mmCIF file of C-alpha atoms in Angstrom:
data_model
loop_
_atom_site.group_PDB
_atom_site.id
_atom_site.type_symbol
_atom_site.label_atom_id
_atom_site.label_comp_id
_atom_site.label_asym_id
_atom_site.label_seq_id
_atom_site.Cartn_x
_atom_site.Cartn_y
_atom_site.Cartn_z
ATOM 1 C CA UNK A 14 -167.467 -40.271 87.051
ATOM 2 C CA UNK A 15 -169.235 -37.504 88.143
ATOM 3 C CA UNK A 16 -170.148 -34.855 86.353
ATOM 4 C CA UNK A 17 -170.713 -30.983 87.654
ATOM 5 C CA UNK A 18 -172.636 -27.839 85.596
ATOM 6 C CA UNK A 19 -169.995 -25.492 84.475
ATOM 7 C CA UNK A 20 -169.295 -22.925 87.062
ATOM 8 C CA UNK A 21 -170.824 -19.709 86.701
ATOM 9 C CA UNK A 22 -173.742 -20.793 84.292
ATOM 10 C CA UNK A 23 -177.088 -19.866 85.243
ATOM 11 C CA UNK A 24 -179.955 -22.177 84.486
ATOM 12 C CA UNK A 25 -183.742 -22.690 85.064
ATOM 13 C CA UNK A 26 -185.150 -26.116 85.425
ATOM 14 C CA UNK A 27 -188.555 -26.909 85.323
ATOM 15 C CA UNK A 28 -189.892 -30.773 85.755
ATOM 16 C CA UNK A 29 -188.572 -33.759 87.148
ATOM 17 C CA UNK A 30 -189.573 -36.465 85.296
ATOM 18 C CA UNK A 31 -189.397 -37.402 82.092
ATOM 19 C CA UNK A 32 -186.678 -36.888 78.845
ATOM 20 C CA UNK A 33 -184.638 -34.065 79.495
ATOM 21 C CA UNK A 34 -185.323 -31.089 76.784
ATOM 22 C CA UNK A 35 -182.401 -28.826 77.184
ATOM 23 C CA UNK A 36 -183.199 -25.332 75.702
ATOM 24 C CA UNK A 37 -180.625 -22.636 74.219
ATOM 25 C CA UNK A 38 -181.811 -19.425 73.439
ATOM 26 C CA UNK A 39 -180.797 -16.328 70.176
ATOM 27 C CA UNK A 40 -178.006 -13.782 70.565
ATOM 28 C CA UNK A 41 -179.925 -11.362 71.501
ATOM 29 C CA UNK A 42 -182.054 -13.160 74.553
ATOM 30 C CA UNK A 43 -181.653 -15.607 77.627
ATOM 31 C CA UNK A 44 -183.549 -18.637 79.135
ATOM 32 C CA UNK A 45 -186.634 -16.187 79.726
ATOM 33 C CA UNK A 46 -187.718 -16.717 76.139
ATOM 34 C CA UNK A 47 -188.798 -20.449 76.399
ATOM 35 C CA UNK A 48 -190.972 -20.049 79.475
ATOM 36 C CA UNK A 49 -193.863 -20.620 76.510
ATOM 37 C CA UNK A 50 -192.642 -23.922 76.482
ATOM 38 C CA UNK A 51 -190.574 -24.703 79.935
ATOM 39 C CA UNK A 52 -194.035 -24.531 81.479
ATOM 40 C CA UNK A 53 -196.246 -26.229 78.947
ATOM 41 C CA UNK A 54 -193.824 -29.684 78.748
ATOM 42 C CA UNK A 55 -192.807 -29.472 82.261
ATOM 43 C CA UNK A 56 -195.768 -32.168 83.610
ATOM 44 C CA UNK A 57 -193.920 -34.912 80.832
ATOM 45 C CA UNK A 58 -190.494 -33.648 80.543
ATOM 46 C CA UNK A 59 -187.538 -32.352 82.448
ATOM 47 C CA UNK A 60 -186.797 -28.814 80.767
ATOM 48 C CA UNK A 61 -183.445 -26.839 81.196
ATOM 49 C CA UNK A 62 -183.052 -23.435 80.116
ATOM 50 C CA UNK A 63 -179.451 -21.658 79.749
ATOM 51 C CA UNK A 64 -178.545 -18.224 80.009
ATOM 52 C CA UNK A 65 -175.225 -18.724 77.953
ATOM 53 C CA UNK A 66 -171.667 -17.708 78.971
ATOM 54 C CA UNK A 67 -171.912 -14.234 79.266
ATOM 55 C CA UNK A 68 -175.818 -13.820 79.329
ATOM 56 C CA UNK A 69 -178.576 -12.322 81.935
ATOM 57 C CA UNK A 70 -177.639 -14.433 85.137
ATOM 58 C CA UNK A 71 -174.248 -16.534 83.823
ATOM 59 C CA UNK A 72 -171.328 -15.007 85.003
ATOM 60 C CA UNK A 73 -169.268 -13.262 82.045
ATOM 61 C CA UNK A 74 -166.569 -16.052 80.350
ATOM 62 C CA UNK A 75 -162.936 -15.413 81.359
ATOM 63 C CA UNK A 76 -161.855 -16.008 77.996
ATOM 64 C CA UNK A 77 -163.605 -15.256 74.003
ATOM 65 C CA UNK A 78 -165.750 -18.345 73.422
ATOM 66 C CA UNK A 79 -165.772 -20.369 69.907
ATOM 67 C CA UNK A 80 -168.824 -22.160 68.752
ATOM 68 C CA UNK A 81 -166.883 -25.356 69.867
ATOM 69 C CA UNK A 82 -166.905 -23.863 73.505
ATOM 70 C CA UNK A 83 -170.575 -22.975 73.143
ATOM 71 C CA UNK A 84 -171.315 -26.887 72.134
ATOM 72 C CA UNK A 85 -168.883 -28.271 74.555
ATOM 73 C CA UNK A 86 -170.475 -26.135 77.792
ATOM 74 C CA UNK A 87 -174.107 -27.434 76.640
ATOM 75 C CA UNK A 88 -172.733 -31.019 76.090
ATOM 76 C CA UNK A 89 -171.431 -30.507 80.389
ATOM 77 C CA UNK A 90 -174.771 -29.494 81.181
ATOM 78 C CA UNK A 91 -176.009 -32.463 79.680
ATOM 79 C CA UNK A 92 -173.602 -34.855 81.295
ATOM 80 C CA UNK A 93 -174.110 -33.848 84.433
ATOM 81 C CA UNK A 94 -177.672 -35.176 84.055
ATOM 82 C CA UNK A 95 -176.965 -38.461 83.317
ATOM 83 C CA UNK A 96 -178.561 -39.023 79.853
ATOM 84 C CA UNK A 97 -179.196 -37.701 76.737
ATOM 85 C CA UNK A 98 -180.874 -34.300 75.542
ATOM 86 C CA UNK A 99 -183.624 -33.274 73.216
ATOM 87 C CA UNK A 100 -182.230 -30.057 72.190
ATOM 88 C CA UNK A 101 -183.560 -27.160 71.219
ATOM 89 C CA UNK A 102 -182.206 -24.058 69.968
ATOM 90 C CA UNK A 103 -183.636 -20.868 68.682
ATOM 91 C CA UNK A 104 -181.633 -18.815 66.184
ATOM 92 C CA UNK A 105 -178.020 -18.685 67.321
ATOM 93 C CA UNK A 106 -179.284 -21.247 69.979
ATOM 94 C CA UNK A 107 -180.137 -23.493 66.624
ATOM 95 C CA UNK A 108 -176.447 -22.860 65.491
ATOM 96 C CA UNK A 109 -175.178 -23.993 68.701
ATOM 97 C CA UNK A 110 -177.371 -27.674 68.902
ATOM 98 C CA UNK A 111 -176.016 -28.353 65.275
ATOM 99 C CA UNK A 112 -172.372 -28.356 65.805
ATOM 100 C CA UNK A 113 -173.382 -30.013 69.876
ATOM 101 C CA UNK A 114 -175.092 -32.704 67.380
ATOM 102 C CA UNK A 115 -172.105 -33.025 65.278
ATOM 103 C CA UNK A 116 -169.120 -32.772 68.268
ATOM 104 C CA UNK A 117 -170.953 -35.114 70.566
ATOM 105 C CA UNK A 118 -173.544 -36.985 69.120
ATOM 106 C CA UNK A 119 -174.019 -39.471 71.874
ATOM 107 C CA UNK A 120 -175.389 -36.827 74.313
ATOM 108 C CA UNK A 121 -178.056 -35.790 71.460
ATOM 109 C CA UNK A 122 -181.062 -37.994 71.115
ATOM 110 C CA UNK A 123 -182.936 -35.650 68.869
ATOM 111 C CA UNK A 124 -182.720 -31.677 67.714
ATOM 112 C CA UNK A 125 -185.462 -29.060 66.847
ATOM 113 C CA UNK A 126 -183.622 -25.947 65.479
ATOM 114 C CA UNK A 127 -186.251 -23.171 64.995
ATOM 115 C CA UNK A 128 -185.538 -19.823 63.061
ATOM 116 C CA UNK A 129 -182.032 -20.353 62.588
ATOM 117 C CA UNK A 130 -179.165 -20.824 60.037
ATOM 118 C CA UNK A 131 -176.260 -22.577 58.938
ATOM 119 C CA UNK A 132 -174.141 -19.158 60.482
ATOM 120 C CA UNK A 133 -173.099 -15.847 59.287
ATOM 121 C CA UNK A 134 -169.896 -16.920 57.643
ATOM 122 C CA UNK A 135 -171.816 -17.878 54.622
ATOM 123 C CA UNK A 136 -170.771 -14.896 53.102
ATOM 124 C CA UNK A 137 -168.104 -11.892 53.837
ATOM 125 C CA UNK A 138 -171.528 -8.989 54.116
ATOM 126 C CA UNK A 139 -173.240 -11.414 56.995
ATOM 127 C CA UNK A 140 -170.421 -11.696 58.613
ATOM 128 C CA UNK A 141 -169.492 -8.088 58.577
ATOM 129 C CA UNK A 142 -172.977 -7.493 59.874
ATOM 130 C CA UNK A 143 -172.798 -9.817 62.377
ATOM 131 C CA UNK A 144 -169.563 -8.389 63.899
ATOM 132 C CA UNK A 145 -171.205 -5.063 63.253
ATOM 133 C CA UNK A 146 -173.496 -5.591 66.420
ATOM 134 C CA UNK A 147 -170.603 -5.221 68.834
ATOM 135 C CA UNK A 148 -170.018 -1.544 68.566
ATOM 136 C CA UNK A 149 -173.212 -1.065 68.417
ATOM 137 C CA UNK A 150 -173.906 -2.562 71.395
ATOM 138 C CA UNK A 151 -171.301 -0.506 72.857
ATOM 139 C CA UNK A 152 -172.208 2.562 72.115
ATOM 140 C CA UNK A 153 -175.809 2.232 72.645
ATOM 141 C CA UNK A 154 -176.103 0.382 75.981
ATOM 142 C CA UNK A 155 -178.304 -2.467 76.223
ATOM 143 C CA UNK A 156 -181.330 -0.766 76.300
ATOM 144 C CA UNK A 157 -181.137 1.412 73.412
ATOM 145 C CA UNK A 158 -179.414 -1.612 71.298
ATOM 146 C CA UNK A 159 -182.845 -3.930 72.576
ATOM 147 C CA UNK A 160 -185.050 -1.037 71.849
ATOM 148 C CA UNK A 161 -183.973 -0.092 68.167
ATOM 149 C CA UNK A 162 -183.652 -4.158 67.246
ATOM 150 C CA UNK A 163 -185.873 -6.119 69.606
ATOM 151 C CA UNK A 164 -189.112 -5.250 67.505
ATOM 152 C CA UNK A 165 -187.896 -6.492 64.575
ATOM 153 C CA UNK A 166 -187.831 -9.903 65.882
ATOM 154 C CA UNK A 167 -191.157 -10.229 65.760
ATOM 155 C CA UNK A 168 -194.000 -9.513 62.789
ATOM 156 C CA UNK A 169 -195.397 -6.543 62.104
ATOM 157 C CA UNK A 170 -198.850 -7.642 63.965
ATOM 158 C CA UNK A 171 -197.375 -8.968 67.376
ATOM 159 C CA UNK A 172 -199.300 -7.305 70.264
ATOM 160 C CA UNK A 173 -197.215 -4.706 72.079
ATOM 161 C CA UNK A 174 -197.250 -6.606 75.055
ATOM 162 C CA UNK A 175 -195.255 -9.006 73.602
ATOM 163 C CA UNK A 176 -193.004 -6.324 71.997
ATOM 164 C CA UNK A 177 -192.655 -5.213 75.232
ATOM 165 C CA UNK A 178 -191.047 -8.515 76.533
ATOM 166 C CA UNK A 179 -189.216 -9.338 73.861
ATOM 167 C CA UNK A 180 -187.185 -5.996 74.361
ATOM 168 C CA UNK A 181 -186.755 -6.046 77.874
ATOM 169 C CA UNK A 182 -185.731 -9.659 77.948
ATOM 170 C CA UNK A 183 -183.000 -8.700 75.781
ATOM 171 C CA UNK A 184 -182.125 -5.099 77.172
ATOM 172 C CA UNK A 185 -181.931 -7.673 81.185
ATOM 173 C CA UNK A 186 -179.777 -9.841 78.516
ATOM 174 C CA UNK A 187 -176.855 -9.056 76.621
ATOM 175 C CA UNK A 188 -173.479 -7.211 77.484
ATOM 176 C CA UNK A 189 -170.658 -6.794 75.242
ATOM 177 C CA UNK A 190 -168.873 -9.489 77.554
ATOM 178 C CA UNK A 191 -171.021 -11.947 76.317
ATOM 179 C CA UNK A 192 -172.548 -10.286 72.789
ATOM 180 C CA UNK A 193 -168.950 -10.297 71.290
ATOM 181 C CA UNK A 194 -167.727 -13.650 71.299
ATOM 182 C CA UNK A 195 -171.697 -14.541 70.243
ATOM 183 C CA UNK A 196 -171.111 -12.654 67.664
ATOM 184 C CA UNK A 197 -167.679 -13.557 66.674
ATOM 185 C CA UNK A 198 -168.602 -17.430 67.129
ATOM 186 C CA UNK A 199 -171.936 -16.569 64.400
ATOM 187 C CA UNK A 200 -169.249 -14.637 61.684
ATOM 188 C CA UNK A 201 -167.084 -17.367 61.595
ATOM 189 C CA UNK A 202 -169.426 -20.069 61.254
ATOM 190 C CA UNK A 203 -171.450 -21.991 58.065
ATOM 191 C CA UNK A 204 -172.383 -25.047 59.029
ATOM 192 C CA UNK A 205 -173.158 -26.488 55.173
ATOM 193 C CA UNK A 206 -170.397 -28.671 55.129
ATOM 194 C CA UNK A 207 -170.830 -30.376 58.251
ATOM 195 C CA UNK A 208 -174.759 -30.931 58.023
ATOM 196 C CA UNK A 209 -174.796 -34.045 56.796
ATOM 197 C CA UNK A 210 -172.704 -35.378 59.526
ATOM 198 C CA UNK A 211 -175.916 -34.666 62.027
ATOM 199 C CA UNK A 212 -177.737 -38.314 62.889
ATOM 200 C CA UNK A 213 -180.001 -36.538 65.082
ATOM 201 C CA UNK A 214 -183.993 -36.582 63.900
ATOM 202 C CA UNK A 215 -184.305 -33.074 63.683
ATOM 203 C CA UNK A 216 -187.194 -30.698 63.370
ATOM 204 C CA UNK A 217 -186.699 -27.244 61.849
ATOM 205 C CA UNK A 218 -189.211 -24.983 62.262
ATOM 206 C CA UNK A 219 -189.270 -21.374 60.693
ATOM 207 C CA UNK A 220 -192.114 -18.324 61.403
ATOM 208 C CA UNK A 221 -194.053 -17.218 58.336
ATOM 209 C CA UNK A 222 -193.407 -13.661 58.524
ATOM 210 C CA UNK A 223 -189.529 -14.014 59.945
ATOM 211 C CA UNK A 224 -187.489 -11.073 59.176
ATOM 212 C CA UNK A 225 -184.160 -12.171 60.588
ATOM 213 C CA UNK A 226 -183.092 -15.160 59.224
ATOM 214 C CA UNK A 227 -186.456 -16.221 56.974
ATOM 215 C CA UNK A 228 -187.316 -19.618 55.661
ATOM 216 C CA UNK A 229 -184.619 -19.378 53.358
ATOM 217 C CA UNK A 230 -181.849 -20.243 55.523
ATOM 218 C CA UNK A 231 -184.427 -23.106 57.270
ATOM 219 C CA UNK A 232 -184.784 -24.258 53.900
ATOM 220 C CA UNK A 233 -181.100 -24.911 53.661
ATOM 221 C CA UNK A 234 -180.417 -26.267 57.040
ATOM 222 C CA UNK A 235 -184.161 -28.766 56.298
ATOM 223 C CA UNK A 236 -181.989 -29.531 52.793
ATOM 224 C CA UNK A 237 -178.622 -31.019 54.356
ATOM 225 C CA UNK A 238 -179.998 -32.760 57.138
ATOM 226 C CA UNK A 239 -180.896 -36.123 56.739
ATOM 227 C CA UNK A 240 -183.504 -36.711 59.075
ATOM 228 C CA UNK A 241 -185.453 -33.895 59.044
ATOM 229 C CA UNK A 242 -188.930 -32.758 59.018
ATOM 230 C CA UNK A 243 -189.556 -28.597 58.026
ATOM 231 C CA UNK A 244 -192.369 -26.340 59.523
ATOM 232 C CA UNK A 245 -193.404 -22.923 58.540
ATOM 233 C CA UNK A 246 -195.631 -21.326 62.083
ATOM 234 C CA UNK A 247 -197.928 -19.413 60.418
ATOM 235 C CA UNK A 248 -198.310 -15.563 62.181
ATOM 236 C CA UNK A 249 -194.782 -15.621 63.807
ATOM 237 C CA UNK A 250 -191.632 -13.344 63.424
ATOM 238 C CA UNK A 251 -188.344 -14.753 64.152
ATOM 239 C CA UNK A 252 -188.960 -15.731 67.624
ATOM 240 C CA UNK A 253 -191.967 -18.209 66.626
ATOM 241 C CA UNK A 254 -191.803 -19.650 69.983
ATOM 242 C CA UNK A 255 -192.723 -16.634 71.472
ATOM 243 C CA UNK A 256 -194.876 -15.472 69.273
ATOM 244 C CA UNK A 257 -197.058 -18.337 68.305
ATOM 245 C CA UNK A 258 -196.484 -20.387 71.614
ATOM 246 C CA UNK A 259 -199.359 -22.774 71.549
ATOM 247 C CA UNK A 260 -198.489 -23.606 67.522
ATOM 248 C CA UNK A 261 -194.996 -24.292 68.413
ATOM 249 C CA UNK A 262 -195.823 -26.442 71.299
ATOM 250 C CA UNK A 263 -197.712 -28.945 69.095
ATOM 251 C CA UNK A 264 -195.011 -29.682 66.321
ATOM 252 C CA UNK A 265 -192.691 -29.870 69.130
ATOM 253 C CA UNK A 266 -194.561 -31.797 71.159
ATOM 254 C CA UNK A 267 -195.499 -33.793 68.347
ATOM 255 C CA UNK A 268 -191.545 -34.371 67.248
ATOM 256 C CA UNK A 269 -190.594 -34.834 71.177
ATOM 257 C CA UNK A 270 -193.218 -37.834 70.871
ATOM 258 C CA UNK A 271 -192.095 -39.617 67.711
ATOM 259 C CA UNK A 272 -188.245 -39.424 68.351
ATOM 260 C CA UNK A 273 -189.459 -41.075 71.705
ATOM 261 C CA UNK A 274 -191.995 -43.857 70.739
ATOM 262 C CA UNK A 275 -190.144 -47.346 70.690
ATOM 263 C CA UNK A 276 -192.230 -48.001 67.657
ATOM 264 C CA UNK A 277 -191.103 -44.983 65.487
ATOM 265 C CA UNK A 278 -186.894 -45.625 66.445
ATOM 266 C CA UNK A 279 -186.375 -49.262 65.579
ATOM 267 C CA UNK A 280 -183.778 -49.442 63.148
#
């Protein structure tokens, strides 16, 4: 059986060789934030970027998206290349790859979740935060909303060049078409039941100076997995792949080779 990416979703591809690395980005961002890494592991690897339902390129969903949606459109993407994925997510990209790991394991051959968390449902105040960002977003306009919290996702020392990008990525990003059901699928979530259901090897990673989410809630995600390894990246914010591109290229890198080495998966 053949199988076809999901109408309307936008991705970039770079490579054509190699294990497939599919890459899902935060709420607040689109495929743009991985070119850091699309274009460092494209010579070994075949890398896919999303922007997700709703996002930058990908047309708007015709209907409010669940987290199960989310998973399920990521799991198509993967089908219709034939194999299994090393995932990665960032943030509510991270949130996404656990439940994909949980709802279809067979398409996941290994995870690396970076500055993430086990959802906003964890408690009623995240939550109400979380839904929070909708009116905001309405009221503001994308460029306002990007402006006032795209700087935030980064530490206090990131070069304004990088500020810079981070903002307009996500002002080019996000509409309340796609930011709401984001949103709503983050407030309803908290994945700490389910963790231990994920066989995946997984590597979290966490910045050092992340003011989103903070080590904390990698701590508990690196807690209820069972195959996990757990990196601070010294110097980064909350987008640690942006920010400290060449650190987070090794441990992923690194993980990418030892969930792949015939030697290191027996068993």
């Amino acid at each position: 059986m053949t199988a076809y990416d999901p109408t309307g979703l936008h991705l970039e591809e770079n490579g054509d060789a190699g294990p497939l690395v599919l890459c899902l980005h935060g709420i607040g961002s689109s495929s743009a934030a991985f070119a850091p890494q699309t274009g460092a592991l494209a010579a070994g690897h075949r890398m896919v970027a999303w922007d997700a339902p709703g996002y930058a390129k990908s047309a708007d969903p015709d209907h409010d998206l669940t987290l199960d949606d989310y998973a399920d459109t990521a799991a198509e993407v993967i089908r219709a290349r034939g194999t299994d994925a090393h995932v990665v997510g960032v943030s509510w990209g991270g949130v996404i790859a656990l439940r994909l790991a949980t709802r279809h394991p067979d398409l996941v051959a290994s995870l690396t979740v970076a500055d993430s968390t086990p959802g906003s449902g964890t408690s009623p105040e995240k939550a109400a935060a979380m839904r929070a960002r909708v009116p905001e977003l309405e009221s503001l306009g994308a460029r306002a909303f990007a402006e006032k919290r795209g700087p935030r996702l980064l530490s206090e020392g990131a070069p304004p060049e990088l500020v810079r990008r981070v903002v307009d990525t996500m002002a080019d990003s996000v509409r309340p078409a796609g930011y709401r059901p984001a949103a709503e699928s983050m407030a309803r979530t908290d994945l700490r039941g389910e963790l231990h259901r994920v066989a995946a090897p997984t590597l979290v990673l966490c910045g050092e100076k992340d003011r989103i989410t903070g080590p904390e809630a990698s701590q508990v995600l690196a807690g209820g997995l069972h195959r996990t390894a757990y990196v601070i990246v010294k110097d980064a914010g909350h987008l640690a792949n942006q920010e400290q591109p060449e650190r987070f290229n090794a441990w992923l890198l690194s993980h990418l080779h030892i969930v792949t080495d015939p030697r290191t998966t027996k068993g």
